[in-house]
Each structure stands twice: as C-alpha cells, then as structure tokens.
Short mmCIF file of C-alpha atoms in Angstrom, two decimals:
data_model
loop_
_atom_site.label_atom_id
_atom_site.label_comp_id
_atom_site.label_asym_id
_atom_site.label_seq_id
_atom_site.Cartn_x
_atom_site.Cartn_y
_atom_site.Cartn_z
CA MET A 27 -13.85 66.20 -28.06
CA GLY A 28 -11.22 66.61 -25.40
CA ASN A 29 -11.31 64.68 -22.16
CA GLU A 30 -11.44 67.97 -20.24
CA GLN A 31 -14.62 69.06 -22.05
CA ARG A 32 -16.20 65.64 -21.51
CA THR A 33 -15.40 65.79 -17.79
CA PHE A 34 -16.81 69.32 -17.60
CA VAL A 35 -20.08 68.14 -19.20
CA ILE A 36 -20.32 65.18 -16.80
CA ASN A 37 -19.66 67.40 -13.78
CA HIS A 38 -22.27 69.88 -15.00
CA ILE A 39 -24.92 67.17 -15.29
CA LYS A 40 -24.01 65.85 -11.83
CA ARG A 41 -24.86 69.26 -10.32
CA PHE A 42 -28.60 68.82 -10.86
CA PRO A 43 -30.65 67.37 -8.01
CA ARG A 44 -32.08 63.95 -8.82
CA TYR A 45 -35.20 62.31 -7.55
CA THR A 46 -35.90 58.63 -7.02
CA SER A 47 -39.33 57.17 -7.54
CA HIS A 48 -40.69 56.40 -4.07
CA TYR A 49 -42.94 53.49 -5.03
CA SER A 50 -40.78 51.75 -7.62
CA ARG A 51 -37.41 51.91 -5.85
CA LYS A 52 -36.96 48.14 -6.07
CA ALA A 53 -38.20 47.65 -9.63
CA ASN A 54 -36.49 50.66 -11.18
CA SER A 55 -33.80 51.65 -8.70
CA GLN A 56 -31.29 52.92 -11.26
CA THR A 57 -33.51 55.50 -12.96
CA LYS A 58 -33.36 58.99 -11.51
CA TYR A 59 -35.54 61.95 -12.41
CA LEU A 60 -34.69 65.59 -12.93
CA SER A 61 -37.25 68.31 -12.44
CA SER A 62 -40.21 67.72 -14.72
CA ASP A 63 -40.21 71.40 -15.69
CA SER A 64 -36.81 70.97 -17.39
CA ASN A 65 -35.67 69.34 -20.59
CA ILE A 66 -32.38 68.67 -22.37
CA LYS A 67 -32.46 72.05 -24.12
CA ILE A 68 -32.92 73.97 -20.86
CA VAL A 69 -30.14 71.99 -19.18
CA TYR A 70 -27.88 72.55 -22.19
CA ASP A 71 -28.59 76.30 -22.11
CA LEU A 72 -27.59 76.35 -18.44
CA TYR A 73 -24.42 74.47 -19.43
CA LYS A 74 -23.61 77.11 -22.07
CA THR A 75 -24.12 79.86 -19.49
CA THR A 76 -21.76 78.04 -17.12
CA CYS A 77 -19.19 77.71 -19.92
CA LYS A 78 -19.45 81.43 -20.64
CA ASP A 79 -19.03 82.28 -16.94
CA GLU A 80 -15.97 80.04 -16.67
CA LYS A 81 -14.59 81.08 -20.07
CA LYS A 82 -14.79 77.60 -21.58
CA ILE A 83 -15.84 76.56 -25.07
CA PRO A 84 -19.14 74.64 -24.92
CA VAL A 85 -19.63 71.35 -26.72
CA LYS A 86 -22.45 71.02 -29.23
CA LEU A 87 -25.94 70.06 -28.10
CA SER A 88 -25.66 66.69 -29.86
CA TYR A 89 -22.52 65.78 -27.87
CA TYR A 90 -24.05 67.04 -24.62
CA ARG A 91 -27.13 64.91 -25.31
CA TYR A 92 -24.90 61.90 -26.12
CA ILE A 93 -23.10 62.22 -22.76
CA PHE A 94 -26.41 62.78 -20.95
CA ASN A 95 -27.94 59.63 -22.45
CA SER A 96 -24.92 57.33 -22.36
CA GLU A 97 -23.38 58.22 -18.98
CA PHE A 98 -26.51 58.80 -16.90
CA ASN A 99 -29.82 57.03 -16.37
CA LEU A 100 -31.82 60.25 -16.03
CA ARG A 101 -35.30 61.22 -17.16
CA PHE A 102 -37.08 64.57 -17.28
CA HIS A 103 -40.70 63.53 -17.37
CA ARG A 104 -42.61 62.99 -14.19
CA PRO A 105 -42.04 59.45 -12.97
CA HIS A 106 -44.91 57.01 -13.24
CA SER A 107 -44.87 56.91 -9.47
CA VAL A 108 -44.39 59.66 -6.93
CA THR A 109 -41.05 60.83 -5.61
CA CYS A 110 -40.64 61.68 -1.97
CA PHE A 111 -39.23 65.12 -1.21
CA ARG A 112 -37.96 64.03 2.21
CA CYS A 113 -36.05 61.01 0.83
CA ASP A 114 -34.70 63.05 -2.08
CA SER A 115 -33.48 65.83 0.21
CA HIS A 116 -31.65 63.43 2.49
CA GLN A 117 -30.22 61.45 -0.44
CA ASN A 118 -28.79 64.66 -1.91
CA ILE A 119 -27.12 65.47 1.42
CA ILE A 120 -25.65 61.96 1.53
CA LYS A 121 -24.51 62.00 -2.08
CA TYR A 122 -23.04 65.52 -2.01
CA PRO A 123 -21.77 65.91 1.57
CA ASN A 124 -20.71 69.21 3.14
CA ASP A 125 -20.84 68.14 6.76
CA ASP A 126 -20.23 64.61 8.14
CA SER A 127 -22.71 65.05 10.97
CA LYS A 128 -25.44 66.00 8.48
CA VAL A 129 -24.60 62.91 6.38
CA SER A 130 -24.94 60.51 9.32
CA HIS A 131 -28.16 62.25 10.43
CA SER A 132 -29.57 61.99 6.88
CA LYS A 133 -28.72 58.28 6.66
CA VAL A 134 -30.65 57.65 9.87
CA GLN A 135 -33.57 59.77 8.65
CA VAL A 136 -33.74 57.95 5.29
CA ALA A 137 -33.73 54.53 6.98
CA LEU A 138 -36.37 55.65 9.48
CA HIS A 139 -38.57 57.21 6.79
CA GLN A 140 -38.35 54.13 4.55
CA LYS A 141 -39.23 51.90 7.51
CA ARG A 142 -42.28 54.08 8.24
CA PHE A 143 -43.24 53.91 4.57
CA GLU A 144 -42.99 50.09 4.57
CA ASN A 145 -45.02 49.94 7.81
CA ALA A 146 -47.72 52.13 6.24
CA ILE A 147 -47.90 49.85 3.19
CA ASN A 148 -48.15 46.78 5.45
CA MET A 149 -50.89 48.45 7.54
CA LYS A 150 -52.81 49.27 4.36
CA LYS A 151 -52.55 45.64 3.20
CA SER A 152 -53.66 44.45 6.64
CA ASP A 153 -56.66 46.81 6.63
CA ILE A 154 -57.70 45.63 3.17
CA GLU A 155 -57.45 42.02 4.35
CA LYS A 156 -59.60 42.85 7.42
CA TYR A 157 -62.18 44.37 5.07
CA ARG A 158 -62.27 41.21 2.98
CA LEU A 159 -62.79 39.03 6.06
CA SER A 160 -65.35 41.22 7.85
CA THR A 161 -68.76 42.54 6.87
CA ASN A 162 -68.74 45.46 9.32
CA THR A 163 -65.38 47.03 8.39
CA VAL A 164 -65.01 49.92 5.98
CA VAL A 165 -61.62 50.79 4.46
CA VAL A 166 -60.87 53.96 2.51
CA CYS A 167 -57.57 54.11 0.58
CA PHE A 168 -56.30 56.92 -1.57
CA ASP A 169 -53.06 57.98 -3.15
CA LEU A 170 -51.90 61.59 -3.30
CA GLN A 171 -49.97 60.99 -6.50
CA GLN A 172 -52.03 63.54 -8.39
CA SER A 173 -50.45 66.53 -6.70
CA LEU A 174 -49.47 69.61 -8.61
CA PRO A 175 -46.49 71.55 -7.23
CA THR A 176 -47.13 75.23 -7.83
CA PRO A 177 -46.32 77.75 -8.94
CA LEU A 178 -44.52 76.76 -12.11
CA LEU A 179 -42.64 79.93 -12.93
CA THR A 180 -40.41 80.42 -15.92
CA THR A 181 -38.14 83.24 -16.96
CA SER A 182 -38.50 85.16 -20.21
CA LYS A 183 -36.22 82.57 -21.86
CA ASN A 184 -38.56 79.75 -20.78
CA LYS A 185 -36.13 78.52 -18.14
CA PRO A 186 -37.66 77.23 -14.91
CA MET A 187 -37.15 79.36 -11.84
CA LYS A 188 -36.05 77.52 -8.74
CA MET A 189 -38.09 78.05 -5.60
CA LYS A 190 -37.21 76.93 -2.11
CA ASN A 191 -40.76 75.79 -1.34
CA LYS A 192 -43.67 75.02 -3.60
CA ILE A 193 -47.29 74.59 -2.62
CA SER A 194 -48.88 71.24 -3.45
CA ILE A 195 -52.40 71.29 -4.82
CA TRP A 196 -54.14 67.93 -4.53
CA MET A 197 -56.09 67.20 -7.68
CA LYS A 198 -59.29 65.16 -7.67
CA VAL A 199 -59.17 62.60 -10.45
#
C-alpha cells in the first residue's frame, strides 16, 4: 500500500470522536472508546464513502483493520466504566482546536471538572468512613453507570445516525 493511502486511512480514523473512561483514567489512560453503536465494518463503510466522495481508491478492509489495530488504541464496546460527556467534549475541543480561546476555556473546565470529581469521590469515602464509625449515620451510594442513551437510530444500511443530544434512561439493576 502506498504511504498516501496509509496516511488517508489514519486521518480518517482520527476524525472520529473518542471517549475516555471516567473512572479508570489512571489505570487505563491510553485506551479510548468510539461510539458503542459502531464497529469496524461501519467505520470502514464510512471510509469507503469518503474515498468515493474524494475520488480515491479505498484500501481493503483487512488493511484498514490492520491500521486501526496497530496505530490506535481504540475500542468499540462500551467501556467497563462510564465515560463523561463533559470531559469528552472538552477534550475533543482541546485535541482538535478551531479557536484558541475555546481551547484555553476547555482546559480550565476539564481541570475544574476533574477536581470536582475527585472531591466527590473523597466525600463519598469520608461519608462511608463516618458510617463505619457511627451507629446513627445512614449513607446511600449509587452509581449511574447503567444509563442507556436513547434513541439508538440506524439508517437502512445499519449505520448509526448521529444526534446532537440523546436522552439518558437510568436503568434499575
């Protein structure tokens, strides 16, 4: 394969928004997640459409998959822990800048949000410790990890449709 085709594949894969697991950032910081309603075949079909639009010859699926697996640490399935839409949105602005003022604002927002997240975790740990030490304290903890973003819409070719906003349905487990 030519270097130009390889570069085109890499640039195509880089176009997709990535999500970082919110709870396992430290343990698994290199792994990024693509939308769980996609897969390599859907992404490859989008690549072929892009090639057709730009009058380029597409590489074979096997080569596209090879580049996807060897050059990127990406996964399609839902991460074992939740991703944070707010962090992901700001990280995408930082990584793919259009406006310097938005980048600096997003950096501040990410740092602030992560600090709030760490404070919430510390408060939860503190509350649990208070519960252990006291007989008249009740602590209720829950995780909203079991949320279902809806609707999941697909086109007639089983390609996911992109929506600006999705509704989250909290599932009782």
